[in-house]
Short mmCIF file of N, CA, C and O in Angstrom, two decimals:
data_model
loop_
_atom_site.label_atom_id
_atom_site.label_comp_id
_atom_site.label_asym_id
_atom_site.label_seq_id
_atom_site.Cartn_x
_atom_site.Cartn_y
_atom_site.Cartn_z
N MET A 97 0.82 -1.18 0.00
CA MET A 97 0.00 0.00 0.00
C MET A 97 0.87 1.26 0.00
O MET A 97 0.50 2.26 -0.60
N ASP A 98 2.02 1.17 0.68
CA ASP A 98 2.92 2.33 0.72
C ASP A 98 3.48 2.65 -0.65
O ASP A 98 3.67 3.82 -0.99
N ILE A 99 3.77 1.63 -1.45
CA ILE A 99 4.32 1.85 -2.79
C ILE A 99 3.28 2.55 -3.66
O ILE A 99 3.60 3.49 -4.40
N LEU A 100 2.04 2.10 -3.58
CA LEU A 100 0.96 2.73 -4.35
C LEU A 100 0.78 4.18 -3.93
O LEU A 100 0.66 5.08 -4.78
N TYR A 101 0.79 4.42 -2.63
CA TYR A 101 0.63 5.78 -2.12
C TYR A 101 1.77 6.68 -2.60
O TYR A 101 1.55 7.81 -3.05
N SER A 102 2.99 6.16 -2.54
CA SER A 102 4.16 6.95 -2.99
C SER A 102 4.09 7.22 -4.48
O SER A 102 4.44 8.32 -4.94
N ALA A 103 3.65 6.24 -5.27
CA ALA A 103 3.52 6.45 -6.71
C ALA A 103 2.46 7.50 -7.01
O ALA A 103 2.65 8.34 -7.91
N LEU A 104 1.38 7.50 -6.27
CA LEU A 104 0.34 8.51 -6.47
C LEU A 104 0.83 9.91 -6.07
O LEU A 104 0.51 10.89 -6.75
N VAL A 105 1.59 10.00 -5.00
CA VAL A 105 2.16 11.29 -4.60
C VAL A 105 3.10 11.79 -5.70
O VAL A 105 3.08 12.98 -6.05
N PHE A 106 3.91 10.89 -6.26
CA PHE A 106 4.81 11.25 -7.34
C PHE A 106 4.03 11.81 -8.54
O PHE A 106 4.36 12.87 -9.07
N LEU A 107 2.99 11.11 -8.95
CA LEU A 107 2.17 11.58 -10.08
C LEU A 107 1.45 12.88 -9.75
O LEU A 107 1.28 13.75 -10.62
N HIS A 108 1.05 13.03 -8.51
CA HIS A 108 0.39 14.26 -8.06
C HIS A 108 1.34 15.46 -8.21
O HIS A 108 0.94 16.52 -8.66
N MET A 109 2.59 15.25 -7.84
CA MET A 109 3.59 16.32 -7.96
C MET A 109 3.92 16.61 -9.43
O MET A 109 4.17 17.75 -9.81
N ILE A 110 3.92 15.58 -10.27
CA ILE A 110 4.12 15.78 -11.72
C ILE A 110 2.97 16.64 -12.27
O ILE A 110 3.19 17.53 -13.09
N GLY A 111 1.76 16.38 -11.82
CA GLY A 111 0.61 17.19 -12.24
C GLY A 111 0.77 18.64 -11.82
O GLY A 111 0.48 19.55 -12.60
N LEU A 112 1.24 18.86 -10.61
CA LEU A 112 1.47 20.23 -10.15
C LEU A 112 2.52 20.92 -11.00
O LEU A 112 2.34 22.07 -11.41
N ALA A 113 3.60 20.23 -11.28
CA ALA A 113 4.66 20.81 -12.12
C ALA A 113 4.12 21.14 -13.51
O ALA A 113 4.47 22.17 -14.10
N GLY A 114 3.25 20.28 -14.04
CA GLY A 114 2.66 20.54 -15.35
C GLY A 114 1.75 21.76 -15.35
O GLY A 114 1.74 22.52 -16.33
N ILE A 115 0.99 21.95 -14.28
CA ILE A 115 0.12 23.12 -14.20
C ILE A 115 0.96 24.40 -14.20
O ILE A 115 0.69 25.33 -14.96
N ILE A 116 1.99 24.41 -13.37
CA ILE A 116 2.85 25.58 -13.30
C ILE A 116 3.57 25.80 -14.64
O ILE A 116 3.67 26.93 -15.13
N ALA A 117 4.05 24.71 -15.26
CA ALA A 117 4.73 24.83 -16.55
C ALA A 117 3.79 25.33 -17.63
O ALA A 117 4.15 26.21 -18.42
N GLY A 118 2.58 24.79 -17.69
CA GLY A 118 1.60 25.23 -18.68
C GLY A 118 1.24 26.69 -18.51
O GLY A 118 1.14 27.45 -19.48
N PHE A 119 1.08 27.10 -17.26
CA PHE A 119 0.79 28.50 -16.94
C PHE A 119 1.93 29.40 -17.41
O PHE A 119 1.72 30.40 -18.10
N LEU A 120 3.16 29.03 -17.08
CA LEU A 120 4.31 29.85 -17.46
C LEU A 120 4.54 29.87 -18.97
O LEU A 120 4.87 30.92 -19.54
N ILE A 121 4.38 28.72 -19.61
CA ILE A 121 4.56 28.67 -21.07
C ILE A 121 3.55 29.57 -21.77
O ILE A 121 3.89 30.30 -22.70
N GLN A 122 2.30 29.51 -21.32
CA GLN A 122 1.27 30.34 -21.96
C GLN A 122 1.53 31.82 -21.74
O GLN A 122 1.39 32.62 -22.66
N ILE A 123 1.91 32.19 -20.54
CA ILE A 123 2.15 33.60 -20.24
C ILE A 123 3.38 34.12 -20.97
O ILE A 123 3.36 35.20 -21.54
N MET A 124 4.46 33.34 -20.96
CA MET A 124 5.73 33.82 -21.51
C MET A 124 5.82 33.72 -23.03
O MET A 124 6.38 34.61 -23.67
N THR A 125 5.31 32.62 -23.59
CA THR A 125 5.50 32.41 -25.03
C THR A 125 4.21 32.43 -25.82
O THR A 125 4.25 32.65 -27.02
N GLY A 126 3.10 32.15 -25.19
CA GLY A 126 1.84 32.08 -25.92
C GLY A 126 1.74 30.85 -26.81
O GLY A 126 0.98 30.83 -27.77
N ASN A 127 2.50 29.83 -26.48
CA ASN A 127 2.49 28.59 -27.25
C ASN A 127 1.08 28.00 -27.28
O ASN A 127 0.38 27.97 -26.26
N ALA A 128 0.67 27.50 -28.44
CA ALA A 128 -0.69 26.98 -28.62
C ALA A 128 -0.92 25.69 -27.83
O ALA A 128 -2.07 25.33 -27.56
N LYS A 129 0.14 24.97 -27.46
CA LYS A 129 -0.03 23.72 -26.72
C LYS A 129 -0.11 23.92 -25.21
O LYS A 129 -0.42 22.99 -24.48
N ALA A 130 0.17 25.12 -24.74
CA ALA A 130 0.17 25.38 -23.31
C ALA A 130 -1.19 25.10 -22.65
O ALA A 130 -1.22 24.52 -21.56
N PRO A 131 -2.32 25.49 -23.26
CA PRO A 131 -3.60 25.17 -22.61
C PRO A 131 -3.84 23.67 -22.44
O PRO A 131 -4.43 23.25 -21.44
N LYS A 132 -3.36 22.86 -23.39
CA LYS A 132 -3.51 21.41 -23.24
C LYS A 132 -2.66 20.89 -22.09
O LYS A 132 -3.09 20.02 -21.33
N VAL A 133 -1.45 21.42 -21.97
CA VAL A 133 -0.58 21.02 -20.86
C VAL A 133 -1.25 21.36 -19.54
O VAL A 133 -1.29 20.54 -18.62
N LEU A 134 -1.79 22.55 -19.44
CA LEU A 134 -2.44 23.00 -18.21
C LEU A 134 -3.66 22.13 -17.89
O LEU A 134 -3.82 21.69 -16.75
N LEU A 135 -4.47 21.84 -18.88
CA LEU A 135 -5.68 21.04 -18.64
C LEU A 135 -5.33 19.61 -18.24
O LEU A 135 -5.85 19.09 -17.25
N HIS A 136 -4.46 18.97 -19.01
CA HIS A 136 -4.13 17.57 -18.71
C HIS A 136 -3.41 17.43 -17.36
O HIS A 136 -3.64 16.47 -16.62
N SER A 137 -2.58 18.40 -17.04
CA SER A 137 -1.91 18.36 -15.74
C SER A 137 -2.89 18.58 -14.60
O SER A 137 -2.78 17.94 -13.55
N SER A 138 -3.85 19.47 -14.79
CA SER A 138 -4.84 19.68 -13.74
C SER A 138 -5.73 18.46 -13.56
O SER A 138 -6.09 18.11 -12.43
N LEU A 139 -6.05 17.78 -14.65
CA LEU A 139 -6.82 16.54 -14.53
C LEU A 139 -6.01 15.45 -13.82
O LEU A 139 -6.55 14.71 -12.99
N LEU A 140 -4.71 15.36 -14.15
CA LEU A 140 -3.85 14.39 -13.48
C LEU A 140 -3.80 14.68 -11.98
O LEU A 140 -3.94 13.76 -11.16
N GLN A 141 -3.63 15.93 -11.62
CA GLN A 141 -3.56 16.26 -10.21
C GLN A 141 -4.90 16.02 -9.50
O GLN A 141 -4.93 15.52 -8.38
N PHE A 142 -5.99 16.32 -10.16
CA PHE A 142 -7.32 16.11 -9.58
C PHE A 142 -7.57 14.62 -9.32
O PHE A 142 -7.96 14.22 -8.22
N VAL A 143 -7.31 13.80 -10.32
CA VAL A 143 -7.58 12.35 -10.19
C VAL A 143 -6.65 11.72 -9.17
O VAL A 143 -7.08 10.92 -8.33
N THR A 144 -5.35 12.07 -9.22
CA THR A 144 -4.44 11.47 -8.24
C THR A 144 -4.74 11.95 -6.83
O THR A 144 -4.56 11.19 -5.88
N GLY A 145 -5.22 13.17 -6.69
CA GLY A 145 -5.63 13.65 -5.36
C GLY A 145 -6.79 12.84 -4.80
O GLY A 145 -6.79 12.45 -3.64
N LEU A 146 -7.77 12.57 -5.66
CA LEU A 146 -8.89 11.73 -5.22
C LEU A 146 -8.42 10.33 -4.85
O LEU A 146 -8.85 9.76 -3.85
N LEU A 147 -7.53 9.77 -5.67
CA LEU A 147 -7.01 8.43 -5.38
C LEU A 147 -6.17 8.41 -4.10
O LEU A 147 -6.22 7.44 -3.35
N LEU A 148 -5.43 9.47 -3.85
CA LEU A 148 -4.65 9.55 -2.61
C LEU A 148 -5.56 9.52 -1.39
O LEU A 148 -5.26 8.83 -0.40
N VAL A 149 -6.66 10.25 -1.45
CA VAL A 149 -7.60 10.24 -0.33
C VAL A 149 -8.22 8.85 -0.18
O VAL A 149 -8.34 8.34 0.93
N GLY A 150 -8.57 8.23 -1.30
CA GLY A 150 -9.14 6.88 -1.24
C GLY A 150 -8.18 5.87 -0.65
O GLY A 150 -8.57 5.05 0.19
N VAL A 151 -6.94 5.91 -1.06
CA VAL A 151 -5.95 4.97 -0.54
C VAL A 151 -5.69 5.24 0.94
O VAL A 151 -5.57 4.30 1.73
N ALA A 152 -5.63 6.51 1.32
CA ALA A 152 -5.42 6.84 2.74
C ALA A 152 -6.60 6.37 3.60
O ALA A 152 -6.41 5.88 4.71
N GLU A 153 -7.81 6.50 3.07
CA GLU A 153 -8.99 6.03 3.81
C GLU A 153 -9.02 4.51 3.92
O GLU A 153 -9.33 3.97 4.97
N MET A 154 -8.69 3.83 2.84
CA MET A 154 -8.73 2.36 2.85
C MET A 154 -7.64 1.77 3.73
O MET A 154 -7.87 0.77 4.41
N GLY A 155 -6.47 2.36 3.69
CA GLY A 155 -5.35 1.79 4.41
C GLY A 155 -5.18 2.32 5.81
O GLY A 155 -4.29 1.89 6.52
N ASP A 156 -6.01 3.24 6.22
CA ASP A 156 -5.87 3.87 7.54
C ASP A 156 -4.43 4.34 7.76
O ASP A 156 -3.83 4.13 8.81
N LEU A 157 -3.87 4.98 6.71
CA LEU A 157 -2.49 5.44 6.79
C LEU A 157 -2.33 6.61 7.75
O LEU A 157 -1.31 6.76 8.39
N SER A 158 -3.34 7.43 7.84
CA SER A 158 -3.28 8.56 8.75
C SER A 158 -4.69 9.08 8.99
O SER A 158 -5.62 8.72 8.30
N GLU A 159 -4.81 9.94 9.99
CA GLU A 159 -6.08 10.60 10.26
C GLU A 159 -6.24 11.75 9.27
O GLU A 159 -5.37 12.62 9.17
N LEU A 160 -7.32 11.75 8.54
CA LEU A 160 -7.53 12.76 7.50
C LEU A 160 -8.38 13.91 8.02
O LEU A 160 -9.33 13.70 8.77
N ASN A 161 -8.02 15.10 7.58
CA ASN A 161 -8.80 16.30 7.87
C ASN A 161 -9.73 16.51 6.68
O ASN A 161 -9.32 17.00 5.64
N HIS A 162 -10.99 16.13 6.83
CA HIS A 162 -11.93 16.15 5.71
C HIS A 162 -12.29 17.57 5.26
O HIS A 162 -12.60 17.78 4.09
N VAL A 163 -12.22 18.53 6.15
CA VAL A 163 -12.49 19.91 5.75
C VAL A 163 -11.36 20.39 4.83
O VAL A 163 -11.62 21.01 3.79
N LYS A 164 -10.13 20.10 5.20
CA LYS A 164 -8.99 20.47 4.36
C LYS A 164 -9.09 19.80 3.00
O LYS A 164 -8.86 20.43 1.96
N ILE A 165 -9.46 18.54 2.97
CA ILE A 165 -9.59 17.81 1.70
C ILE A 165 -10.69 18.43 0.86
O ILE A 165 -10.55 18.57 -0.36
N ALA A 166 -11.79 18.84 1.48
CA ALA A 166 -12.88 19.47 0.74
C ALA A 166 -12.45 20.80 0.13
O ALA A 166 -12.76 21.09 -1.03
N VAL A 167 -11.70 21.59 0.90
CA VAL A 167 -11.20 22.87 0.38
C VAL A 167 -10.27 22.61 -0.79
O VAL A 167 -10.36 23.26 -1.84
N LYS A 168 -9.35 21.66 -0.65
CA LYS A 168 -8.42 21.35 -1.73
C LYS A 168 -9.16 20.80 -2.95
O LYS A 168 -8.78 21.11 -4.09
N LEU A 169 -10.21 20.03 -2.73
CA LEU A 169 -11.00 19.49 -3.84
C LEU A 169 -11.68 20.61 -4.62
O LEU A 169 -11.67 20.61 -5.85
N VAL A 170 -12.25 21.57 -3.92
CA VAL A 170 -12.93 22.69 -4.59
C VAL A 170 -11.92 23.51 -5.39
O VAL A 170 -12.19 23.89 -6.54
N ILE A 171 -10.76 23.76 -4.81
CA ILE A 171 -9.73 24.52 -5.52
C ILE A 171 -9.25 23.75 -6.75
O ILE A 171 -9.12 24.32 -7.84
N ALA A 172 -9.02 22.45 -6.60
CA ALA A 172 -8.56 21.64 -7.73
C ALA A 172 -9.62 21.58 -8.83
O ALA A 172 -9.29 21.62 -10.02
N LEU A 173 -10.86 21.49 -8.44
CA LEU A 173 -11.94 21.48 -9.43
C LEU A 173 -12.00 22.82 -10.16
O LEU A 173 -12.23 22.86 -11.38
N ALA A 174 -11.78 23.91 -9.45
CA ALA A 174 -11.74 25.23 -10.10
C ALA A 174 -10.60 25.31 -11.10
O ALA A 174 -10.76 25.89 -12.18
N VAL A 175 -9.46 24.72 -10.77
CA VAL A 175 -8.32 24.71 -11.71
C VAL A 175 -8.68 23.91 -12.96
O VAL A 175 -8.36 24.31 -14.08
N VAL A 176 -9.36 22.78 -12.78
CA VAL A 176 -9.78 21.97 -13.94
C VAL A 176 -10.75 22.76 -14.81
O VAL A 176 -10.62 22.79 -16.04
N VAL A 177 -11.72 23.43 -14.20
CA VAL A 177 -12.69 24.23 -14.96
C VAL A 177 -11.98 25.35 -15.71
O VAL A 177 -12.26 25.60 -16.89
N LEU A 178 -11.04 26.01 -15.05
CA LEU A 178 -10.28 27.06 -15.73
C LEU A 178 -9.45 26.48 -16.88
O LEU A 178 -9.30 27.11 -17.92
N GLY A 179 -8.94 25.27 -16.68
CA GLY A 179 -8.19 24.61 -17.76
C GLY A 179 -9.07 24.32 -18.96
O GLY A 179 -8.65 24.50 -20.11
N VAL A 180 -10.29 23.87 -18.72
CA VAL A 180 -11.23 23.60 -19.82
C VAL A 180 -11.58 24.90 -20.53
O VAL A 180 -11.57 24.95 -21.77
N LEU A 181 -11.90 25.93 -19.78
CA LEU A 181 -12.24 27.22 -20.40
C LEU A 181 -11.05 27.78 -21.18
O LEU A 181 -11.23 28.35 -22.26
N ASN A 182 -9.87 27.60 -20.64
CA ASN A 182 -8.66 28.08 -21.30
C ASN A 182 -8.37 27.31 -22.58
O ASN A 182 -7.84 27.86 -23.53
N LEU A 183 -8.74 26.04 -22.62
CA LEU A 183 -8.55 25.25 -23.83
C LEU A 183 -9.52 25.69 -24.91
O LEU A 183 -9.16 25.77 -26.09
N ARG A 184 -10.75 25.98 -24.52
CA ARG A 184 -11.75 26.42 -25.50
C ARG A 184 -11.42 27.77 -26.11
O ARG A 184 -11.55 27.96 -27.31
N LYS A 185 -11.05 28.70 -25.26
CA LYS A 185 -10.68 30.04 -25.74
C LYS A 185 -9.50 30.52 -24.90
O LYS A 185 -9.68 31.08 -23.81
N PRO A 186 -8.27 30.27 -25.38
CA PRO A 186 -7.08 30.62 -24.59
C PRO A 186 -7.03 32.10 -24.24
O PRO A 186 -7.24 32.96 -25.09
N ALA A 187 -6.78 32.35 -22.97
CA ALA A 187 -6.64 33.72 -22.47
C ALA A 187 -5.63 33.70 -21.32
O ALA A 187 -5.66 32.80 -20.48
N ASN A 188 -4.77 34.69 -21.31
CA ASN A 188 -3.75 34.76 -20.26
C ASN A 188 -4.37 34.89 -18.87
O ASN A 188 -3.83 34.36 -17.90
N ASN A 189 -5.51 35.57 -18.77
CA ASN A 189 -6.16 35.73 -17.46
C ASN A 189 -6.60 34.39 -16.88
O ASN A 189 -6.50 34.16 -15.68
N LEU A 190 -7.09 33.49 -17.73
CA LEU A 190 -7.49 32.16 -17.26
C LEU A 190 -6.28 31.36 -16.80
O LEU A 190 -6.34 30.66 -15.79
N ALA A 191 -5.19 31.45 -17.56
CA ALA A 191 -3.97 30.74 -17.18
C ALA A 191 -3.41 31.28 -15.87
O ALA A 191 -2.96 30.50 -15.01
N ILE A 192 -3.44 32.59 -15.71
CA ILE A 192 -2.95 33.19 -14.46
C ILE A 192 -3.81 32.72 -13.28
O ILE A 192 -3.28 32.35 -12.22
N ALA A 193 -5.12 32.72 -13.46
CA ALA A 193 -6.02 32.27 -12.38
C ALA A 193 -5.75 30.81 -12.02
O ALA A 193 -5.71 30.46 -10.84
N ALA A 194 -5.56 29.96 -13.03
CA ALA A 194 -5.28 28.55 -12.76
C ALA A 194 -3.95 28.39 -12.03
O ALA A 194 -3.84 27.60 -11.08
N GLY A 195 -2.93 29.13 -12.46
CA GLY A 195 -1.63 29.05 -11.80
C GLY A 195 -1.68 29.53 -10.36
O GLY A 195 -1.10 28.91 -9.46
N VAL A 196 -2.38 30.64 -10.13
CA VAL A 196 -2.49 31.17 -8.76
C VAL A 196 -3.26 30.20 -7.87
O VAL A 196 -2.87 29.96 -6.72
N LEU A 197 -4.34 29.62 -8.39
CA LEU A 197 -5.10 28.66 -7.58
C LEU A 197 -4.28 27.41 -7.28
O LEU A 197 -4.40 26.83 -6.19
N ALA A 198 -3.45 26.98 -8.22
CA ALA A 198 -2.58 25.83 -7.97
C ALA A 198 -1.60 26.14 -6.84
O ALA A 198 -1.37 25.31 -5.95
N VAL A 199 -1.05 27.35 -6.84
CA VAL A 199 -0.14 27.75 -5.77
C VAL A 199 -0.88 27.87 -4.44
O VAL A 199 -0.36 27.48 -3.38
N VAL A 200 -2.10 28.38 -4.48
CA VAL A 200 -2.91 28.45 -3.25
C VAL A 200 -3.17 27.04 -2.72
O VAL A 200 -3.11 26.80 -1.51
N ASN A 201 -3.41 26.10 -3.61
CA ASN A 201 -3.64 24.71 -3.19
C ASN A 201 -2.39 24.14 -2.52
O ASN A 201 -2.49 23.37 -1.57
N ILE A 202 -1.22 24.51 -3.01
CA ILE A 202 0.02 24.08 -2.36
C ILE A 202 0.07 24.67 -0.94
O ILE A 202 0.43 23.97 0.02
N GLY A 203 -0.27 25.94 -0.84
CA GLY A 203 -0.28 26.59 0.47
C GLY A 203 -1.23 25.91 1.45
O GLY A 203 -0.88 25.72 2.62
N VAL A 204 -2.39 25.54 0.97
CA VAL A 204 -3.34 24.84 1.83
C VAL A 204 -2.75 23.50 2.28
O VAL A 204 -2.85 23.12 3.46
N ALA A 205 -2.11 22.80 1.38
CA ALA A 205 -1.54 21.49 1.71
C ALA A 205 -0.41 21.62 2.72
O ALA A 205 -0.29 20.80 3.64
N VAL A 206 0.40 22.65 2.60
CA VAL A 206 1.59 22.76 3.45
C VAL A 206 1.28 23.41 4.80
O VAL A 206 1.73 22.94 5.84
N PHE A 207 0.52 24.49 4.78
CA PHE A 207 0.36 25.27 5.99
C PHE A 207 -0.87 24.96 6.83
O PHE A 207 -1.00 25.45 7.94
N TRP A 208 -1.79 24.16 6.32
CA TRP A 208 -3.00 23.87 7.09
C TRP A 208 -2.75 22.65 7.94
O TRP A 208 -2.50 21.59 7.63
#
């Protein structure tokens, strides 16, 4: 169970790096593929986050703070929605909002 949990954390961090990279690529270069990077990375982070909570609940790995998880879930869902909107009609404001929310989600994870 620990190996699965560690693999999910690894993928979760890859998703975070992709969101930040997609945000920066779109802002700095305006590359047409940046919105896809942002969307797919946000979906990866959203799904792995849900799986991490499921594995933690099943394995009784630790006591979970469900309010914190709910806040992180809402923020992650907002990033996914912004990623979808940004893919349909790319705009720097959407990418900035997604990047800022991803950083806020990191803050919630670390400081709460």
